[in-house]
mmCIF file of C-alpha atoms in Angstrom:
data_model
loop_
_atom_site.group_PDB
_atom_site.id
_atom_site.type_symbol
_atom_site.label_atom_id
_atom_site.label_comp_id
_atom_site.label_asym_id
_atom_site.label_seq_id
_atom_site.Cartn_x
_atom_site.Cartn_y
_atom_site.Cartn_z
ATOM 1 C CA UNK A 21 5.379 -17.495 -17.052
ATOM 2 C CA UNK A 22 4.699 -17.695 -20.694
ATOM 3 C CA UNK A 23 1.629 -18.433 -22.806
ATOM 4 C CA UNK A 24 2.909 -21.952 -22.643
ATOM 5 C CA UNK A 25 1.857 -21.982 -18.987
ATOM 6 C CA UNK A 26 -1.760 -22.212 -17.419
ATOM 7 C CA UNK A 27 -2.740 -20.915 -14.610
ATOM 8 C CA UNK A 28 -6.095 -20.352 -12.581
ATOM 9 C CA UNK A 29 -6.970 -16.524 -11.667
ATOM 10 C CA UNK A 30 -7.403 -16.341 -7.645
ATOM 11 C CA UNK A 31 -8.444 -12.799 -7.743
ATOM 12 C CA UNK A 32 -7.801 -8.996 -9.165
ATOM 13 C CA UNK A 33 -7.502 -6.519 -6.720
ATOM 14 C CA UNK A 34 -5.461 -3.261 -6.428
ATOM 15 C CA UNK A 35 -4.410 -3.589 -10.089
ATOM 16 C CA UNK A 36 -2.754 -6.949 -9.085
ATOM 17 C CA UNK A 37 -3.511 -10.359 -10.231
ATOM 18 C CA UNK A 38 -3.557 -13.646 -7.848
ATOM 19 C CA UNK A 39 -2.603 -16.878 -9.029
ATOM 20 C CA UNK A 40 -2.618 -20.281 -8.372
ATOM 21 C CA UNK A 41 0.149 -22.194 -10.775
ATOM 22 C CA UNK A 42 0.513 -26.037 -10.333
ATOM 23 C CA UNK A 43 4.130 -26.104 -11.763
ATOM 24 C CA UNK A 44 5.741 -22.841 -11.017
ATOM 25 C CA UNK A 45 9.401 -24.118 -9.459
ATOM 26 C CA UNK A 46 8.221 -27.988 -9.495
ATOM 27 C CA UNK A 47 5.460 -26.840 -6.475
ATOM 28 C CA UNK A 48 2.031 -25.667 -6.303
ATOM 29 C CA UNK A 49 2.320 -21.824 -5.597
ATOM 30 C CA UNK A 50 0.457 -18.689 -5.219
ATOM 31 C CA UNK A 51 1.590 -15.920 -7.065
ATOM 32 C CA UNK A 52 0.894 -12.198 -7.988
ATOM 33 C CA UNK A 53 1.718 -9.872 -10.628
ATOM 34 C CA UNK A 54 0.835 -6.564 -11.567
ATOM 35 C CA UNK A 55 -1.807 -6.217 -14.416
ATOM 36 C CA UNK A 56 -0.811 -5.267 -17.739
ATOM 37 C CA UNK A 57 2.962 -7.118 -17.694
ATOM 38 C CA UNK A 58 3.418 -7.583 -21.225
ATOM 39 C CA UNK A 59 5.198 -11.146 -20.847
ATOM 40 C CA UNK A 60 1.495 -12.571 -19.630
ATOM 41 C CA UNK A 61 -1.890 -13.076 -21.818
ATOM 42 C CA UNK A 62 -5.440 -12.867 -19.960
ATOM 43 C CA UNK A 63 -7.911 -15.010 -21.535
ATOM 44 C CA UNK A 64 -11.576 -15.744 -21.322
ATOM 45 C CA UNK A 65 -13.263 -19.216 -21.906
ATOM 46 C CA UNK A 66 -15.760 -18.734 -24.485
ATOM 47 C CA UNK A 67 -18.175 -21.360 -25.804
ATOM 48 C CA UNK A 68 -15.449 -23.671 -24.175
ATOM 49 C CA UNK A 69 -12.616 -22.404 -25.953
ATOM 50 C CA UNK A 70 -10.294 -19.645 -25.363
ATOM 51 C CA UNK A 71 -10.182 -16.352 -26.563
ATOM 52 C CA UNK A 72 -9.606 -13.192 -26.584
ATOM 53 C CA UNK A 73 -12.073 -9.807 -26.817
ATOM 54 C CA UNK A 74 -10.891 -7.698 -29.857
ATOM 55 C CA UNK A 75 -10.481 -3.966 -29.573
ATOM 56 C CA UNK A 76 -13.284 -3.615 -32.379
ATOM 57 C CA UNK A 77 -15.842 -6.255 -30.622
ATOM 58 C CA UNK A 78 -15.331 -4.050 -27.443
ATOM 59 C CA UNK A 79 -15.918 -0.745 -29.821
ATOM 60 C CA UNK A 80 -18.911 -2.276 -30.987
ATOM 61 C CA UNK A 81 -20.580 -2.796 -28.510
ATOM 62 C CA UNK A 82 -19.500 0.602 -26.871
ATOM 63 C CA UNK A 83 -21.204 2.135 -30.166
ATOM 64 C CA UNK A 84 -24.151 0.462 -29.099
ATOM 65 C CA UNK A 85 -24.043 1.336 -24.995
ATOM 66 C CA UNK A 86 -23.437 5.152 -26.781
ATOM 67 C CA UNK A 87 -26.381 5.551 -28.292
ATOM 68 C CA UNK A 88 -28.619 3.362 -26.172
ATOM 69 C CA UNK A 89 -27.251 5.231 -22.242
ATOM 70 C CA UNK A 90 -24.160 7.096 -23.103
ATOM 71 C CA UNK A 91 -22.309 4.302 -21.877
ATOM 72 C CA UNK A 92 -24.077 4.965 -18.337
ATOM 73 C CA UNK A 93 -24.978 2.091 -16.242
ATOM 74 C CA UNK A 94 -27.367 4.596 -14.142
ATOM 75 C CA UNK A 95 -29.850 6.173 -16.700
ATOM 76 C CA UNK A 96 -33.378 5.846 -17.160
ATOM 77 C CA UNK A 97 -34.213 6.441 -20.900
ATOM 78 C CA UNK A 98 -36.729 8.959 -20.797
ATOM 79 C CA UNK A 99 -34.566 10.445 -17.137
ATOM 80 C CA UNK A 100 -37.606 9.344 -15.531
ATOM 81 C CA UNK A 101 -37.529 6.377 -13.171
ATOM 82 C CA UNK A 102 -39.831 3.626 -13.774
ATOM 83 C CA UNK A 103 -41.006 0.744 -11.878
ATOM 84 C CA UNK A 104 -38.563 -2.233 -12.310
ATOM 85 C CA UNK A 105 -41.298 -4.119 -13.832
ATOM 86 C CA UNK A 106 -42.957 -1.799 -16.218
ATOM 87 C CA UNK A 107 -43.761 -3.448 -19.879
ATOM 88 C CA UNK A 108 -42.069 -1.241 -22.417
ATOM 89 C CA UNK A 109 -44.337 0.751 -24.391
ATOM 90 C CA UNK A 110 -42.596 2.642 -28.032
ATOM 91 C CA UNK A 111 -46.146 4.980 -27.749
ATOM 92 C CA UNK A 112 -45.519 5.908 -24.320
ATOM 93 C CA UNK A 113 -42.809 9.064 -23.669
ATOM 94 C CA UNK A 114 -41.673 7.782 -20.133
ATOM 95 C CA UNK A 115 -39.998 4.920 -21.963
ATOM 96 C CA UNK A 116 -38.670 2.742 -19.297
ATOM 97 C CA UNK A 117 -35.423 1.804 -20.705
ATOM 98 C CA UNK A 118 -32.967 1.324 -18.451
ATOM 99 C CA UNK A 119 -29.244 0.688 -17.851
ATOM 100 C CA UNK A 120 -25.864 0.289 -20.496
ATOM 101 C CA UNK A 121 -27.888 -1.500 -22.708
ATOM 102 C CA UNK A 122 -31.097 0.326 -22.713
ATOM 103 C CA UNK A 123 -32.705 -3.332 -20.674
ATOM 104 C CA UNK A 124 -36.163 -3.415 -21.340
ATOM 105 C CA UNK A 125 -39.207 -5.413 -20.339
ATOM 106 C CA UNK A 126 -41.289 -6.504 -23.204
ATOM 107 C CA UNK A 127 -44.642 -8.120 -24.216
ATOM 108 C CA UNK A 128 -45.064 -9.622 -27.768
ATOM 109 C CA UNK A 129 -47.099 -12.455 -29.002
ATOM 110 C CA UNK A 130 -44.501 -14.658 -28.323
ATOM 111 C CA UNK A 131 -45.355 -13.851 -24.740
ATOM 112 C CA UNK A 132 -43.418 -11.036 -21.689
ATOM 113 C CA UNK A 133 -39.679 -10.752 -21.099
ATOM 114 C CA UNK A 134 -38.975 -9.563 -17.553
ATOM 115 C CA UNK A 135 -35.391 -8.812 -19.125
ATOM 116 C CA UNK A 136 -34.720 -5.574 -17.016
ATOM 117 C CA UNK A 137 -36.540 -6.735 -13.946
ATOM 118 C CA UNK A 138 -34.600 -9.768 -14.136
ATOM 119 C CA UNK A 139 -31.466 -7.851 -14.070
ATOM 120 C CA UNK A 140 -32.234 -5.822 -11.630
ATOM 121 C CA UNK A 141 -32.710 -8.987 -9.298
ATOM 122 C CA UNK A 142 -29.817 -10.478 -10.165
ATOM 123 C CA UNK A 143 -27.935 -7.196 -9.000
ATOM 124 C CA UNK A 144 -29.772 -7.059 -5.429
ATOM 125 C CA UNK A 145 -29.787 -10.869 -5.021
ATOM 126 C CA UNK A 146 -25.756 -10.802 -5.311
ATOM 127 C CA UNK A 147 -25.242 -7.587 -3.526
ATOM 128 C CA UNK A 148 -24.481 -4.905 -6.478
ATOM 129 C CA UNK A 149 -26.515 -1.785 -6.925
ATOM 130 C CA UNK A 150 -28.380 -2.053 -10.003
ATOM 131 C CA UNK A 151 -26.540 1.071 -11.634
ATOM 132 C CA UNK A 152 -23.233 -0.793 -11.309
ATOM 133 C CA UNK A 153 -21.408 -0.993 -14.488
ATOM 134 C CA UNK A 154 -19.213 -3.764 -13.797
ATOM 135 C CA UNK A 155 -22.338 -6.175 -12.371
ATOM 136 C CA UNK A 156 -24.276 -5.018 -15.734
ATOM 137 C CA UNK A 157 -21.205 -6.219 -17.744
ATOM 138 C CA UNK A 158 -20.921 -9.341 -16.041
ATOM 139 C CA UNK A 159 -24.988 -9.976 -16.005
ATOM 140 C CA UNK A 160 -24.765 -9.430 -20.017
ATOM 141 C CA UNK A 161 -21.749 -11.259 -20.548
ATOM 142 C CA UNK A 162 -21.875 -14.205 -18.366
ATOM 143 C CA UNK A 163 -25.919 -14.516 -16.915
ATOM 144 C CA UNK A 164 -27.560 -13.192 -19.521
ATOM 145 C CA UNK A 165 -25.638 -13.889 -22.783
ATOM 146 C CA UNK A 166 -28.825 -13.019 -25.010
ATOM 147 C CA UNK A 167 -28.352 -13.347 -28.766
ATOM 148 C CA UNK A 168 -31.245 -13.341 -31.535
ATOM 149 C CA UNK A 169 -33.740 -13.905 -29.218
ATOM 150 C CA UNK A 170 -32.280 -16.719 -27.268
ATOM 151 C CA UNK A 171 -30.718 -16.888 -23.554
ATOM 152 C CA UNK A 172 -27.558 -18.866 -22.397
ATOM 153 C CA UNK A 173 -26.845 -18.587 -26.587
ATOM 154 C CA UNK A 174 -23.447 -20.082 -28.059
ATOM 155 C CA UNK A 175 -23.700 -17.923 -30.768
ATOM 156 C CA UNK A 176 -23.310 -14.983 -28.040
ATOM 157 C CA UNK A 177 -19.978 -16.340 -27.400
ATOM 158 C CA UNK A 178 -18.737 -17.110 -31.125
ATOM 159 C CA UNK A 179 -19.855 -13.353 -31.198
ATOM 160 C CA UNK A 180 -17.487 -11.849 -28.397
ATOM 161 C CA UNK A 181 -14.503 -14.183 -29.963
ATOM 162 C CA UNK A 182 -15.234 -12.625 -33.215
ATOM 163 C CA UNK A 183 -11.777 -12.486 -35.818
ATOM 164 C CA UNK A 184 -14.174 -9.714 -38.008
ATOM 165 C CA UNK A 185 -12.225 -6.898 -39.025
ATOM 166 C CA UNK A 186 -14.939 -4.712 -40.211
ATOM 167 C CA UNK A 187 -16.542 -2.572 -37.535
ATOM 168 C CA UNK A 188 -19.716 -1.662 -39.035
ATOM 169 C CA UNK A 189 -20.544 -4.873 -39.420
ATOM 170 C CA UNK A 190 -19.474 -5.931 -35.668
ATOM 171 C CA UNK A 191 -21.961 -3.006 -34.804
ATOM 172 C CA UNK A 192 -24.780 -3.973 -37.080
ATOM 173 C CA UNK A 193 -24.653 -7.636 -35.238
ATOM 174 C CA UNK A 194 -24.860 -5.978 -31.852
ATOM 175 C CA UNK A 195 -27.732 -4.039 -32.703
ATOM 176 C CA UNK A 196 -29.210 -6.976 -34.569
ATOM 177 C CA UNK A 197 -28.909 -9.381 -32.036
ATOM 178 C CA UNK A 198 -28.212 -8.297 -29.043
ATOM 179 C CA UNK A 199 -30.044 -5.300 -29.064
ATOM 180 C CA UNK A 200 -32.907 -6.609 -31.321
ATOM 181 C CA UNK A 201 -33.390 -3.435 -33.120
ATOM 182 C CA UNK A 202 -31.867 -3.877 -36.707
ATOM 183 C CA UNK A 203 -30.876 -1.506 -38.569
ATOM 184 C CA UNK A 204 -31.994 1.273 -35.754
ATOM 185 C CA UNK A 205 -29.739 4.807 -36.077
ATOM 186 C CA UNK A 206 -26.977 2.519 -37.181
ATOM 187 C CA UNK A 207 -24.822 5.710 -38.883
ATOM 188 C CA UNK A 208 -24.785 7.028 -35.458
ATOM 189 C CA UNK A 209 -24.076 3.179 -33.996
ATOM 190 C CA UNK A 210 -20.785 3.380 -36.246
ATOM 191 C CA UNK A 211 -19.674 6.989 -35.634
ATOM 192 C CA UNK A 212 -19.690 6.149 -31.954
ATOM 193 C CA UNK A 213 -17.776 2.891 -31.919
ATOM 194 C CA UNK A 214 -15.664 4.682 -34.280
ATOM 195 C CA UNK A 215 -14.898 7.598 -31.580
ATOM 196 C CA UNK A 216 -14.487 4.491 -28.745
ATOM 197 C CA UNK A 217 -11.980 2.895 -31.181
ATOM 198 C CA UNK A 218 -10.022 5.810 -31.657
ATOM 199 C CA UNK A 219 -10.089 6.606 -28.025
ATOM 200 C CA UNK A 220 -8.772 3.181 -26.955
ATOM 201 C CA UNK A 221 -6.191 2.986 -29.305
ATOM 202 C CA UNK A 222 -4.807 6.392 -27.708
ATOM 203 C CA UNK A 223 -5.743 5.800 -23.988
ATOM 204 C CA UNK A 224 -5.427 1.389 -23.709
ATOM 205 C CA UNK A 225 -1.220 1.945 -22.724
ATOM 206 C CA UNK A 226 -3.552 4.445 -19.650
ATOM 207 C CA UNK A 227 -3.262 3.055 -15.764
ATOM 208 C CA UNK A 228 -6.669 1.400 -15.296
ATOM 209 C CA UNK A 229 -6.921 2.669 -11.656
ATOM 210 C CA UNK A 230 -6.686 5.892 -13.353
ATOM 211 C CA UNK A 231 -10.708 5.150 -14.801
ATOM 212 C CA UNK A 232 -13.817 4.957 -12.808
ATOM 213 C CA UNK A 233 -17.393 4.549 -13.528
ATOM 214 C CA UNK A 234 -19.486 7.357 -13.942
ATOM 215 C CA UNK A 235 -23.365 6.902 -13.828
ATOM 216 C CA UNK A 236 -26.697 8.366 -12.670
ATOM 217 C CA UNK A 237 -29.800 9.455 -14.333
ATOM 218 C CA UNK A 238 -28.506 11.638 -16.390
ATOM 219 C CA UNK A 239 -26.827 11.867 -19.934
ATOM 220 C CA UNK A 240 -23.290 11.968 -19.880
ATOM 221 C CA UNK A 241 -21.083 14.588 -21.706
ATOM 222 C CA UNK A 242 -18.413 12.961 -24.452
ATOM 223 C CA UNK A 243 -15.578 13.618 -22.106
ATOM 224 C CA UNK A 244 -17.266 11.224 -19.481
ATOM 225 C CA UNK A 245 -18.614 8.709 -22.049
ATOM 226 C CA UNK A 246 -15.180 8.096 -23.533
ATOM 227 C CA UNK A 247 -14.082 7.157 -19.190
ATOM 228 C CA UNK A 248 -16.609 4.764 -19.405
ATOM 229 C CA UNK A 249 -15.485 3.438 -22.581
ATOM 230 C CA UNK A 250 -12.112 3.258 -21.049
ATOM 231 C CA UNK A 251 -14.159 1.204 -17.990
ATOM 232 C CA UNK A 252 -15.736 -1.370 -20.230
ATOM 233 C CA UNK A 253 -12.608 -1.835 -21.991
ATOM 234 C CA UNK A 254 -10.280 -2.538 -18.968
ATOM 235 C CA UNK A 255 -12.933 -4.618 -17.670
ATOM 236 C CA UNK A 256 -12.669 -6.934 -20.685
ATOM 237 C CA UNK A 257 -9.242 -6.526 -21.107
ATOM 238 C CA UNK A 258 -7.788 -7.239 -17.655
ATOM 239 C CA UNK A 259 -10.882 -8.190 -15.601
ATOM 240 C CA UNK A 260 -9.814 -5.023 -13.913
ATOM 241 C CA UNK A 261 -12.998 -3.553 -12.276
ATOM 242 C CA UNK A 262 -12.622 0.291 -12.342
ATOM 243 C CA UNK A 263 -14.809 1.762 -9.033
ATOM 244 C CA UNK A 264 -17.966 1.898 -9.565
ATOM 245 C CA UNK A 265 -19.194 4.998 -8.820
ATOM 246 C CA UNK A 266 -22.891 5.707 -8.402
ATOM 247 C CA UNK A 267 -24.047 4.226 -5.791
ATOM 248 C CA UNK A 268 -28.345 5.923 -6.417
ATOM 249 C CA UNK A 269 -30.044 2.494 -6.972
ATOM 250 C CA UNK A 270 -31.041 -0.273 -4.286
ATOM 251 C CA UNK A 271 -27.659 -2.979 -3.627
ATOM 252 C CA UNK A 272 -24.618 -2.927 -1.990
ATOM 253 C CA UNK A 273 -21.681 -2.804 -3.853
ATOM 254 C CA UNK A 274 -18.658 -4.948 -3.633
ATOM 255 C CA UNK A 275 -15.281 -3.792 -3.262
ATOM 256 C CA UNK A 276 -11.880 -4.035 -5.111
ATOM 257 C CA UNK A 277 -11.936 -8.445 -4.899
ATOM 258 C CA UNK A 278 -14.093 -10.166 -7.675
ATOM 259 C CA UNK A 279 -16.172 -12.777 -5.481
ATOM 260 C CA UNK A 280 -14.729 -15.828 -5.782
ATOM 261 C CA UNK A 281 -17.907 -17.446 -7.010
ATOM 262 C CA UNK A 282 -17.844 -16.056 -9.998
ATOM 263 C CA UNK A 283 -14.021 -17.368 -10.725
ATOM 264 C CA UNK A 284 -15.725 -20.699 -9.959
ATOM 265 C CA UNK A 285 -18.735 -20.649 -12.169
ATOM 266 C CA UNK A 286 -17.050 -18.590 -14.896
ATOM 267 C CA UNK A 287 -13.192 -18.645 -15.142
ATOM 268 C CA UNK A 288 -12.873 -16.214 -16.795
ATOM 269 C CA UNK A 289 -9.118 -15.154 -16.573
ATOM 270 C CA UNK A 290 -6.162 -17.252 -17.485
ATOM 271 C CA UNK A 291 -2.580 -17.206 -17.821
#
């Protein structure tokens, strides 16, 4: 099956990808392939068009995940664990950052943003502990998709299909927008998506089975961030979920099959 052939993604487990073609040998059939077969493209609809994730928009926002968690789905910012609802305070020193991204819960005069309690619900209300790193990625990528200030944003989408060739500036528009903190420690920002780029360039030809998840409330040595840069990138690469690992915060996690709900809603792989 070339790229001149559609298909719609059934599931991914065991490194293997389901499909269901409607003209593979004149018939409707089911078929499965391992991932990673060179002859066949994955693809994401994004903004209603499809695309691919670059290496460098991946290393961005790994940059970003580096400095905010250590790439850690599992850590508190300050290592001490907060309620789900505490309203972030910069003055306080038991900041209650959260999570890959550093979520937060904010109050401004534009009014609160429950953005880490709302994560954290979404995680329990679909059956994923909250220090899951694949249900963080998909809560960012496909719930949440925050940009500038603004949910359910296009412009979050024209971002992860980004053609930009310059890294530092694919960081600064992570931390920008997505983070909301321009400007903040960017020369660290770049050195780390720098590291993540090298890394996958040397480790994406790696067996993704080979990678999983590392997290807890702690910070992570280099060694252990770079496996969960590996993580994140097989995850947008393949739609590949690496084991979680973990397992400290309230949820239940889902194994191996990516619920078929989410194909539905988001379809996110293609072939």
């Amino acid at each position: 099956m070339g790229l001149d052939h559609v298909g719609i993604v059934e599931s991914v487990e065991n490194g293997m990808v389901t499909t269901i073609e409607g003209n593979s040998g004149d018939r409707v059939r089911r078929n499965e392939r391992p991932i990673g077969v060179s002859d066949y493209a994955y693809y994401g609809v994004m903004n209603g068009t499809f695309t691919t994730v670059s290496d460098l928009v991946i290393s961005a926002i790994c940059g970003n995940f580096w400095r905010e968690s250590t790439v850690n789905a599992g850590i508190w910012e300050s290592l001490i664990v907060m309620p789900w609802d505490y309203i972030y305070n910069y003055s306080d020193p038991n900041k209650g950052g959260y999570g890959i991204g550093g979520f937060t819960n904010t109050q401004s005069q534009y009014g609160t943003d429950m953005r880490l309690l709302r994560m954290h619900d979404w995680c329990v209300n679909n059956g994923y502990a909250v220090d899951d790193g694949n249900a963080q990625l998909y809560y960012i990528m496909f719930v949440e998709r925050l940009w500038a200030g603004v949910y359910q944003n296009d412009n979050f989408d024209d971002y992860l299909a980004s053609t930009e060739t310059d890294l530092y500036t694919l960081v600064d528009q992570w931390c920008r927008y997505w983070e909301g903190v321009p400007g903040n420690a960017m020369p660290e920002r770049y050195s780390y998506a720098q590291q993540a780029y090298d890394y996958i360039q040397a480790h994406k030809g790696d067996d993704p089975k080979n990678y999983r998840w590392i997290v807890g409330n702690r910070f992570l040595t280099t060694s252990e961030t770079l496996n969960n840069v590996m993580c994140l990138y097989f995850w947008f690469k393949s739609y590949y979920t690496p084991s979680s690992g973990g397992g400290g915060e309230d949820g239940k996690r889902k194994k191996g099959r990516i619920p078929i709900w989410m194909m539905l809603r988001n379809p996110r792989l293609f072939l």
